[in-house]
PDB file of C-alpha atoms in Angstrom:
ATOM      1  CA  MET A   2       1.473   2.642  16.947  1.00 55.00           C
ATOM      2  CA  LYS A   3      -1.275   3.475  19.650  1.00 52.00           C
ATOM      3  CA  GLN A   4      -3.925   3.382  16.876  1.00 50.00           C
ATOM      4  CA  LYS A   5      -2.694  -0.086  15.722  1.00 54.00           C
ATOM      5  CA  LYS A   6      -3.078  -1.453  19.146  1.00 57.00           C
ATOM      6  CA  ILE A   7      -6.458  -0.139  19.483  1.00 51.00           C
ATOM      7  CA  LEU A   8      -7.733  -1.516  16.165  1.00 54.00           C
ATOM      8  CA  LEU A   9      -6.191  -4.977  17.198  1.00 57.00           C
ATOM      9  CA  THR A  10      -7.781  -4.992  20.396  1.00 58.00           C
ATOM     10  CA  SER A  11     -11.132  -4.318  18.534  1.00 54.00           C
ATOM     11  CA  LEU A  12     -10.400  -7.213  16.305  1.00 55.00           C
ATOM     12  CA  ILE A  13      -9.905  -9.640  19.147  1.00 57.00           C
ATOM     13  CA  LEU A  14     -13.108  -8.352  21.049  1.00 54.00           C
ATOM     14  CA  LEU A  15     -15.173  -8.724  17.636  1.00 55.00           C
ATOM     15  CA  PHE A  16     -13.945 -12.114  17.377  1.00 55.00           C
ATOM     16  CA  CYS A  17     -15.139 -13.195  20.816  1.00 57.00           C
ATOM     17  CA  CYS A  18     -18.418 -11.456  20.558  1.00 54.00           C
ATOM     18  CA  VAL A  19     -19.038 -13.523  17.152  1.00 49.00           C
ATOM     19  CA  LEU A  20     -18.033 -16.742  18.824  1.00 51.00           C
ATOM     20  CA  ASN A  21     -20.352 -16.174  21.844  1.00 50.00           C
ATOM     21  CA  ALA A  22     -23.403 -15.504  19.489  1.00 49.00           C
ATOM     22  CA  GLN A  23     -25.816 -18.319  19.314  1.00 49.00           C
ATOM     23  CA  ASN A  24     -26.334 -17.676  15.664  1.00 67.00           C
ATOM     24  CA  PHE A  25     -23.438 -17.192  13.541  1.00 87.00           C
ATOM     25  CA  TYR A  26     -21.655 -18.383  10.384  1.00 93.00           C
ATOM     26  CA  VAL A  27     -18.299 -19.505   9.156  1.00 95.00           C
ATOM     27  CA  LYS A  28     -16.935 -19.522   5.685  1.00 96.00           C
ATOM     28  CA  PRO A  29     -13.639 -20.895   4.384  1.00 97.00           C
ATOM     29  CA  TYR A  30     -12.783 -19.124   1.137  1.00 97.00           C
ATOM     30  CA  ALA A  31     -10.232 -18.684  -1.564  1.00 97.00           C
ATOM     31  CA  ARG A  32      -9.671 -15.257  -3.549  1.00 97.00           C
ATOM     32  CA  TYR A  33      -8.009 -14.504  -6.551  1.00 97.00           C
ATOM     33  CA  HIS A  34      -6.511 -10.873  -6.376  1.00 97.00           C
ATOM     34  CA  GLN A  35      -5.481  -8.909  -9.804  1.00 96.00           C
ATOM     35  CA  SER A  36      -3.508  -5.826  -9.237  1.00 94.00           C
ATOM     36  CA  ILE A  37      -4.823  -2.601 -10.440  1.00 94.00           C
ATOM     37  CA  SER A  38      -1.778  -0.621  -9.527  1.00 88.00           C
ATOM     38  CA  PRO A  39       1.365  -1.445 -11.399  1.00 88.00           C
ATOM     39  CA  GLN A  40       4.426   0.750 -10.476  1.00 88.00           C
ATOM     40  CA  GLU A  41       7.981   1.362 -10.890  1.00 85.00           C
ATOM     41  CA  GLU A  42      10.092  -1.032  -8.920  1.00 83.00           C
ATOM     42  CA  PRO A  43      10.910   0.485  -5.618  1.00 84.00           C
ATOM     43  CA  ASP A  44      14.600   1.247  -4.745  1.00 81.00           C
ATOM     44  CA  PHE A  45      15.343  -0.178  -1.173  1.00 82.00           C
ATOM     45  CA  TYR A  46      18.999  -0.638  -1.694  1.00 73.00           C
ATOM     46  CA  SER A  47      20.877   2.460  -3.114  1.00 64.00           C
ATOM     47  CA  THR A  48      22.053   5.327  -1.344  1.00 51.00           C
ATOM     48  CA  ARG A  49      20.916   8.573  -2.792  1.00 47.00           C
ATOM     49  CA  VAL A  50      20.724  12.261  -1.372  1.00 44.00           C
ATOM     50  CA  ASN A  51      18.916  13.279  -4.428  1.00 47.00           C
ATOM     51  CA  GLU A  52      15.677  11.539  -5.497  1.00 48.00           C
ATOM     52  CA  GLU A  53      16.470  12.368  -9.061  1.00 48.00           C
ATOM     53  CA  ASN A  54      18.137  10.156 -11.404  1.00 46.00           C
ATOM     54  CA  PRO A  55      18.175   6.737  -9.706  1.00 48.00           C
ATOM     55  CA  PRO A  56      21.557   4.760 -10.127  1.00 51.00           C
ATOM     56  CA  ARG A  57      19.858   1.685 -11.638  1.00 54.00           C
ATOM     57  CA  ILE A  58      17.572   0.492 -14.138  1.00 56.00           C
ATOM     58  CA  PHE A  59      13.778  -0.022 -12.748  1.00 65.00           C
ATOM     59  CA  ILE A  60      11.022  -2.214 -13.900  1.00 71.00           C
ATOM     60  CA  ASP A  61       7.971  -0.041 -15.035  1.00 76.00           C
ATOM     61  CA  ASP A  62       5.497  -2.666 -14.311  1.00 83.00           C
ATOM     62  CA  PHE A  63       6.424  -4.119 -10.924  1.00 87.00           C
ATOM     63  CA  ILE A  64       3.457  -6.069  -9.190  1.00 90.00           C
ATOM     64  CA  LEU A  65       3.333  -8.014  -6.014  1.00 92.00           C
ATOM     65  CA  ALA A  66      -0.570  -7.888  -5.349  1.00 93.00           C
ATOM     66  CA  SER A  67      -1.813 -10.538  -7.895  1.00 94.00           C
ATOM     67  CA  GLY A  68      -2.411 -14.122  -6.664  1.00 95.00           C
ATOM     68  CA  LEU A  69      -4.369 -16.397  -4.580  1.00 96.00           C
ATOM     69  CA  LYS A  70      -5.301 -15.832  -0.805  1.00 96.00           C
ATOM     70  CA  TYR A  71      -6.842 -18.614   1.335  1.00 96.00           C
ATOM     71  CA  GLY A  72      -8.807 -17.597   4.518  1.00 96.00           C
ATOM     72  CA  LEU A  73     -11.733 -18.010   7.144  1.00 97.00           C
ATOM     73  CA  THR A  74     -14.457 -15.780   7.873  1.00 96.00           C
ATOM     74  CA  VAL A  75     -16.672 -15.773  11.103  1.00 95.00           C
ATOM     75  CA  GLY A  76     -19.674 -13.475  11.181  1.00 94.00           C
ATOM     76  CA  TYR A  77     -23.111 -12.811  12.576  1.00 91.00           C
ATOM     77  CA  THR A  78     -26.193 -11.317  11.017  1.00 88.00           C
ATOM     78  CA  PHE A  79     -28.670  -9.419  13.318  1.00 88.00           C
ATOM     79  CA  LYS A  80     -32.708  -9.527  12.654  1.00 84.00           C
ATOM     80  CA  ASN A  81     -32.491  -6.123  10.857  1.00 85.00           C
ATOM     81  CA  ASN A  82     -30.083  -7.657   8.385  1.00 90.00           C
ATOM     82  CA  LEU A  83     -26.958  -5.581   9.723  1.00 93.00           C
ATOM     83  CA  GLY A  84     -24.080  -7.954  10.622  1.00 93.00           C
ATOM     84  CA  VAL A  85     -20.532  -8.104  11.537  1.00 94.00           C
ATOM     85  CA  GLU A  86     -17.551 -10.268  10.233  1.00 95.00           C
ATOM     86  CA  LEU A  87     -14.140 -10.977  11.134  1.00 95.00           C
ATOM     87  CA  SER A  88     -11.879 -12.655   8.277  1.00 96.00           C
ATOM     88  CA  ALA A  89      -8.177 -13.637   8.237  1.00 96.00           C
ATOM     89  CA  ASP A  90      -6.423 -14.938   5.303  1.00 96.00           C
ATOM     90  CA  TYR A  91      -2.977 -15.941   4.203  1.00 96.00           C
ATOM     91  CA  PHE A  92      -1.162 -14.616   0.983  1.00 96.00           C
ATOM     92  CA  ASN A  93       2.442 -15.861  -0.513  1.00 95.00           C
ATOM     93  CA  ARG A  94       3.767 -14.242  -3.460  1.00 93.00           C
ATOM     94  CA  HIS A  95       6.998 -15.167  -5.244  1.00 91.00           C
ATOM     95  CA  ALA A  96       8.099 -12.909  -8.104  1.00 87.00           C
ATOM     96  CA  ASP A  97      11.257 -12.391 -10.233  1.00 83.00           C
ATOM     97  CA  TYR A  98      12.117  -9.156 -12.077  1.00 78.00           C
ATOM     98  CA  PHE A  99      15.007  -9.173 -14.299  1.00 71.00           C
ATOM     99  CA  TYR A 100      16.338  -6.844 -17.146  1.00 67.00           C
ATOM    100  CA  HIS A 101      18.923  -7.703 -19.914  1.00 56.00           C
ATOM    101  CA  ASP A 102      22.164  -5.764 -20.074  1.00 54.00           C
ATOM    102  CA  ASN A 103      25.045  -6.877 -22.261  1.00 49.00           C
ATOM    103  CA  ILE A 104      27.235  -3.822 -21.437  1.00 48.00           C
ATOM    104  CA  PHE A 105      29.637  -5.523 -19.149  1.00 48.00           C
ATOM    105  CA  SER A 106      29.420  -8.866 -20.644  1.00 47.00           C
ATOM    106  CA  PRO A 107      31.046 -10.559 -23.777  1.00 49.00           C
ATOM    107  CA  PRO A 108      28.733 -10.304 -26.930  1.00 48.00           C
ATOM    108  CA  THR A 109      28.211 -13.936 -27.277  1.00 49.00           C
ATOM    109  CA  SER A 110      26.904 -14.242 -23.343  1.00 53.00           C
ATOM    110  CA  THR A 111      23.388 -13.601 -22.027  1.00 64.00           C
ATOM    111  CA  PHE A 112      23.535 -11.472 -19.195  1.00 65.00           C
ATOM    112  CA  SER A 113      20.626 -10.575 -16.924  1.00 71.00           C
ATOM    113  CA  HIS A 114      20.171  -8.841 -13.478  1.00 71.00           C
ATOM    114  CA  GLY A 115      17.423  -8.332 -11.075  1.00 75.00           C
ATOM    115  CA  TYR A 116      15.655  -8.913  -8.068  1.00 80.00           C
ATOM    116  CA  VAL A 117      13.689 -11.879  -6.737  1.00 85.00           C
ATOM    117  CA  TRP A 118      10.896 -11.127  -4.165  1.00 90.00           C
ATOM    118  CA  ASN A 119       9.326 -13.206  -1.495  1.00 93.00           C
ATOM    119  CA  TYR A 120       6.279 -11.718   0.060  1.00 94.00           C
ATOM    120  CA  LYS A 121       4.029 -13.273   2.858  1.00 95.00           C
ATOM    121  CA  THR A 122       1.025 -11.607   4.614  1.00 95.00           C
ATOM    122  CA  ILE A 123      -1.595 -12.486   7.107  1.00 96.00           C
ATOM    123  CA  THR A 124      -4.580 -10.135   6.732  1.00 96.00           C
ATOM    124  CA  PHE A 125      -7.319  -9.357   9.148  1.00 96.00           C
ATOM    125  CA  ARG A 126     -10.595  -7.758   8.026  1.00 95.00           C
ATOM    126  CA  PRO A 127     -13.280  -6.637  10.529  1.00 96.00           C
ATOM    127  CA  THR A 128     -16.209  -5.810   8.387  1.00 96.00           C
ATOM    128  CA  LEU A 129     -19.663  -4.387   8.590  1.00 96.00           C
ATOM    129  CA  THR A 130     -22.378  -5.958   6.358  1.00 96.00           C
ATOM    130  CA  PHE A 131     -25.840  -5.459   5.276  1.00 95.00           C
ATOM    131  CA  THR A 132     -27.820  -8.476   3.729  1.00 93.00           C
ATOM    132  CA  VAL A 133     -30.737  -8.522   1.277  1.00 94.00           C
ATOM    133  CA  ASN A 134     -32.537 -11.958   1.192  1.00 90.00           C
ATOM    134  CA  ARG A 135     -34.691 -13.373  -1.798  1.00 89.00           C
ATOM    135  CA  ARG A 136     -35.933 -16.958  -1.398  1.00 86.00           C
ATOM    136  CA  LYS A 137     -32.822 -19.422  -1.817  1.00 91.00           C
ATOM    137  CA  THR A 138     -30.515 -16.280  -2.577  1.00 94.00           C
ATOM    138  CA  SER A 139     -29.048 -13.449  -0.543  1.00 94.00           C
ATOM    139  CA  LEU A 140     -27.059 -10.359  -1.648  1.00 95.00           C
ATOM    140  CA  THR A 141     -24.390  -8.881   1.207  1.00 96.00           C
ATOM    141  CA  GLY A 142     -22.539  -5.588   0.845  1.00 97.00           C
ATOM    142  CA  LYS A 143     -19.619  -5.277   3.110  1.00 96.00           C
ATOM    143  CA  ALA A 144     -16.907  -2.735   3.779  1.00 97.00           C
ATOM    144  CA  GLY A 145     -14.294  -2.229   6.588  1.00 97.00           C
ATOM    145  CA  PRO A 146     -10.616  -1.738   7.472  1.00 97.00           C
ATOM    146  CA  LEU A 147      -7.959  -4.216   7.075  1.00 96.00           C
ATOM    147  CA  LEU A 148      -4.599  -4.902   8.778  1.00 96.00           C
ATOM    148  CA  ALA A 149      -1.940  -6.721   6.873  1.00 96.00           C
ATOM    149  CA  LEU A 150       1.031  -8.227   8.895  1.00 95.00           C
ATOM    150  CA  ALA A 151       3.627  -8.483   6.070  1.00 94.00           C
ATOM    151  CA  ASP A 152       6.962 -10.336   5.940  1.00 91.00           C
ATOM    152  CA  ALA A 153       9.128  -9.615   2.937  1.00 93.00           C
ATOM    153  CA  GLU A 154      12.656 -10.430   1.247  1.00 92.00           C
ATOM    154  CA  GLN A 155      14.092  -9.102  -1.729  1.00 89.00           C
ATOM    155  CA  SER A 156      17.358 -10.977  -3.041  1.00 85.00           C
ATOM    156  CA  ASP A 157      19.932  -9.713  -5.815  1.00 80.00           C
ATOM    157  CA  HIS A 158      20.344 -12.243  -8.636  1.00 74.00           C
ATOM    158  CA  TRP A 159      22.532 -12.455 -11.798  1.00 72.00           C
ATOM    159  CA  ILE A 160      21.698 -14.913 -14.691  1.00 70.00           C
ATOM    160  CA  VAL A 161      24.923 -15.533 -16.960  1.00 69.00           C
ATOM    161  CA  ASN A 162      24.463 -17.833 -19.740  1.00 68.00           C
ATOM    162  CA  GLY A 163      21.695 -19.707 -17.881  1.00 66.00           C
ATOM    163  CA  ASN A 164      23.640 -20.032 -14.582  1.00 69.00           C
ATOM    164  CA  ASP A 165      22.015 -18.303 -11.453  1.00 70.00           C
ATOM    165  CA  HIS A 166      24.477 -16.255  -9.262  1.00 69.00           C
ATOM    166  CA  LYS A 167      23.004 -14.831  -6.036  1.00 73.00           C
ATOM    167  CA  GLY A 168      23.999 -11.604  -4.555  1.00 75.00           C
ATOM    168  CA  SER A 169      22.817  -9.706  -1.452  1.00 81.00           C
ATOM    169  CA  ILE A 170      19.589 -10.619   0.479  1.00 87.00           C
ATOM    170  CA  CYS A 171      17.539  -7.848   1.839  1.00 88.00           C
ATOM    171  CA  THR A 172      15.165  -8.959   4.791  1.00 92.00           C
ATOM    172  CA  PHE A 173      12.686  -6.573   5.909  1.00 93.00           C
ATOM    173  CA  ASP A 174      11.337  -6.413   9.453  1.00 91.00           C
ATOM    174  CA  LYS A 175       7.803  -7.346   9.961  1.00 91.00           C
ATOM    175  CA  ASN A 176       5.427  -4.600   9.289  1.00 90.00           C
ATOM    176  CA  LEU A 177       1.728  -3.903  10.234  1.00 93.00           C
ATOM    177  CA  ASN A 178      -0.121  -2.097   7.367  1.00 95.00           C
ATOM    178  CA  LEU A 179      -3.566  -0.520   7.365  1.00 96.00           C
ATOM    179  CA  GLY A 180      -6.019  -0.299   4.577  1.00 96.00           C
ATOM    180  CA  TYR A 181      -9.635  -0.931   3.620  1.00 97.00           C
ATOM    181  CA  ASN A 182     -11.623  -3.485   1.832  1.00 96.00           C
ATOM    182  CA  VAL A 183     -15.082  -3.211   0.084  1.00 97.00           C
ATOM    183  CA  GLY A 184     -17.274  -5.688  -1.697  1.00 97.00           C
ATOM    184  CA  PHE A 185     -20.362  -7.674  -2.642  1.00 97.00           C
ATOM    185  CA  GLU A 186     -21.285 -11.259  -1.815  1.00 97.00           C
ATOM    186  CA  TYR A 187     -23.824 -13.379  -3.462  1.00 97.00           C
ATOM    187  CA  ASN A 188     -25.112 -16.610  -1.607  1.00 96.00           C
ATOM    188  CA  TYR A 189     -27.149 -19.376  -3.030  1.00 96.00           C
ATOM    189  CA  HIS A 190     -28.600 -21.422  -0.109  1.00 93.00           C
ATOM    190  CA  LEU A 191     -28.185 -25.254  -0.633  1.00 93.00           C
ATOM    191  CA  SER A 192     -30.117 -25.811   2.604  1.00 90.00           C
ATOM    192  CA  LYS A 193     -31.080 -23.963   5.845  1.00 86.00           C
ATOM    193  CA  SER A 194     -27.302 -24.025   6.973  1.00 89.00           C
ATOM    194  CA  LEU A 195     -25.248 -24.488   3.919  1.00 93.00           C
ATOM    195  CA  ALA A 196     -24.777 -21.936   1.018  1.00 95.00           C
ATOM    196  CA  VAL A 197     -22.273 -21.269  -1.640  1.00 97.00           C
ATOM    197  CA  ALA A 198     -20.869 -17.950  -1.577  1.00 97.00           C
ATOM    198  CA  VAL A 199     -19.381 -15.622  -4.432  1.00 97.00           C
ATOM    199  CA  GLU A 200     -17.829 -12.401  -3.817  1.00 97.00           C
ATOM    200  CA  LEU A 201     -16.353  -9.432  -5.691  1.00 97.00           C
ATOM    201  CA  GLY A 202     -14.479  -6.458  -4.138  1.00 97.00           C
ATOM    202  CA  LEU A 203     -11.565  -4.141  -4.022  1.00 97.00           C
ATOM    203  CA  GLU A 204      -8.601  -4.269  -1.553  1.00 97.00           C
ATOM    204  CA  GLN A 205      -6.156  -1.447  -0.769  1.00 96.00           C
ATOM    205  CA  TYR A 206      -3.225  -1.073   1.342  1.00 96.00           C
ATOM    206  CA  ASN A 207       0.444   0.200   1.082  1.00 95.00           C
ATOM    207  CA  TYR A 208       3.314  -1.894   2.141  1.00 94.00           C
ATOM    208  CA  THR A 209       6.022   0.523   3.375  1.00 93.00           C
ATOM    209  CA  PRO A 210       9.191  -0.763   5.213  1.00 92.00           C
ATOM    210  CA  GLU A 211      10.629   0.884   8.283  1.00 91.00           C
ATOM    211  CA  LYS A 212      13.919  -1.037   8.661  1.00 92.00           C
ATOM    212  CA  SER A 213      15.906  -4.136   6.834  1.00 91.00           C
ATOM    213  CA  LYS A 214      18.930  -6.140   7.179  1.00 89.00           C
ATOM    214  CA  VAL A 215      21.031  -6.602   4.008  1.00 86.00           C
ATOM    215  CA  GLN A 216      23.322  -9.892   4.011  1.00 84.00           C
ATOM    216  CA  TYR A 217      26.049  -9.530   1.381  1.00 78.00           C
ATOM    217  CA  ASP A 218      27.713 -12.702  -0.201  1.00 72.00           C
ATOM    218  CA  ASP A 219      31.004 -11.680   1.672  1.00 68.00           C
ATOM    219  CA  ASN A 220      29.009 -12.381   4.901  1.00 75.00           C
ATOM    220  CA  LYS A 221      28.981  -8.720   5.600  1.00 81.00           C
ATOM    221  CA  GLN A 222      25.560  -7.535   7.076  1.00 83.00           C
ATOM    222  CA  VAL A 223      24.146  -3.945   6.986  1.00 84.00           C
ATOM    223  CA  GLU A 224      21.092  -2.607   8.784  1.00 87.00           C
ATOM    224  CA  ILE A 225      19.157  -0.106   6.943  1.00 88.00           C
ATOM    225  CA  GLU A 226      16.635   2.454   8.205  1.00 88.00           C
ATOM    226  CA  TYR A 227      14.074   3.843   5.782  1.00 89.00           C
ATOM    227  CA  THR A 228      13.182   7.627   6.194  1.00 85.00           C
ATOM    228  CA  ASN A 229      11.519  10.489   4.218  1.00 84.00           C
ATOM    229  CA  LYS A 230      14.613  12.792   4.392  1.00 80.00           C
ATOM    230  CA  ILE A 231      18.181  11.928   3.514  1.00 75.00           C
ATOM    231  CA  THR A 232      20.891  14.481   4.367  1.00 71.00           C
ATOM    232  CA  LYS A 233      24.757  14.115   4.358  1.00 66.00           C
ATOM    233  CA  VAL A 234      24.689  14.306   8.343  1.00 57.00           C
ATOM    234  CA  ASN A 235      22.436  11.155   8.880  1.00 61.00           C
ATOM    235  CA  LEU A 236      24.220   9.467   5.914  1.00 61.00           C
ATOM    236  CA  MET A 237      27.563   9.726   8.044  1.00 58.00           C
ATOM    237  CA  THR A 238      25.825   8.233  11.266  1.00 58.00           C
ATOM    238  CA  LYS A 239      23.912   5.515   9.830  1.00 69.00           C
ATOM    239  CA  GLN A 240      22.724   3.505   6.893  1.00 83.00           C
ATOM    240  CA  VAL A 241      19.584   5.422   5.586  1.00 84.00           C
ATOM    241  CA  ARG A 242      17.414   5.063   2.560  1.00 84.00           C
ATOM    242  CA  PHE A 243      14.420   6.904   1.156  1.00 83.00           C
ATOM    243  CA  LYS A 244      11.131   5.296   2.436  1.00 88.00           C
ATOM    244  CA  GLU A 245       9.139   3.770  -0.615  1.00 89.00           C
ATOM    245  CA  SER A 246       6.006   1.999  -0.720  1.00 91.00           C
ATOM    246  CA  ILE A 247       4.600  -1.113  -2.562  1.00 92.00           C
ATOM    247  CA  LEU A 248       1.004  -0.756  -3.795  1.00 93.00           C
ATOM    248  CA  PHE A 249      -1.382  -3.511  -2.922  1.00 95.00           C
ATOM    249  CA  ASN A 250      -4.375  -2.275  -4.809  1.00 95.00           C
ATOM    250  CA  SER A 251      -6.333  -5.322  -6.335  1.00 96.00           C
ATOM    251  CA  LEU A 252      -9.663  -6.506  -7.526  1.00 97.00           C
ATOM    252  CA  TYR A 253     -10.530  -9.949  -6.248  1.00 97.00           C
ATOM    253  CA  PHE A 254     -12.888 -12.719  -7.062  1.00 97.00           C
ATOM    254  CA  GLY A 255     -13.710 -15.223  -4.352  1.00 97.00           C
ATOM    255  CA  ILE A 256     -15.601 -18.383  -3.763  1.00 97.00           C
ATOM    256  CA  GLY A 257     -16.390 -20.082  -0.486  1.00 97.00           C
ATOM    257  CA  ILE A 258     -18.862 -22.285   1.650  1.00 96.00           C
ATOM    258  CA  LYS A 259     -20.866 -20.743   4.112  1.00 95.00           C
ATOM    259  CA  TYR A 260     -22.172 -22.845   7.128  1.00 93.00           C
ATOM    260  CA  THR A 261     -24.845 -20.999   9.422  1.00 89.00           C
ATOM    261  CA  ILE A 262     -25.325 -22.531  12.919  1.00 84.00           C
ATOM    262  CA  GLY A 263     -28.885 -21.675  14.117  1.00 65.00           C
ATOM    263  CA  GLY A 264     -29.888 -20.070  10.931  1.00 54.00           C
ATOM    264  CA  SER A 265     -33.284 -19.362   9.881  1.00 51.00           C
ATOM    265  CA  LYS A 266     -32.632 -19.282   6.015  1.00 45.00           C
TER     266      LYS A 266
END
């Protein structure tokens, strides 16, 4: 937690320095992220002492990292082509994961069970950059850490003969996750101040909930704590589950409009 506070303070200081500079740029952008790490669907519900033999069917190609992000970058480039940037963007992902099962339903009916995910995050990226200029174009390499402030909800659903039946709703506490971002940006300068920016890159972090609240359809509410080790002792004293992570490893393609104030390009 102390490291997270230090990093957040550094972000605020970097943002203030960039805004006070006489020569800086702003860039609104959109990015499409494509997941490169499908995984088995994590189990945040079931109580298990043994990690072997999970009690329910899992989806093998579970993905939440794919989708569009919208954000804004502010940055400053020094005379030696080194620079700093601070980016912030918003991501909202809705995903349904169902499997079919006719064991407990009449042969003539269609029964599906699964989980509906709603995941939202605001991501901050302090970045170091290096730029090479060529006439009306420039190429920038960039790398740095990222902080993803995440908010997630997982709800239990059944679909019987086309009718949707909702079950429990698991709401996770807001969680700050650390990761990294590397990429390249190509700029085509339309004027001294305006450029079209295209970027490619890699983003990586893991979303690992610490706590959640589960609201059941009978109005019963249970608080869950996620831990690395479960014993019969802590199962008797509180609701605990194994700590699991959702992988947010993705390649991205972005496009934006870069406006430079006081630029010499």
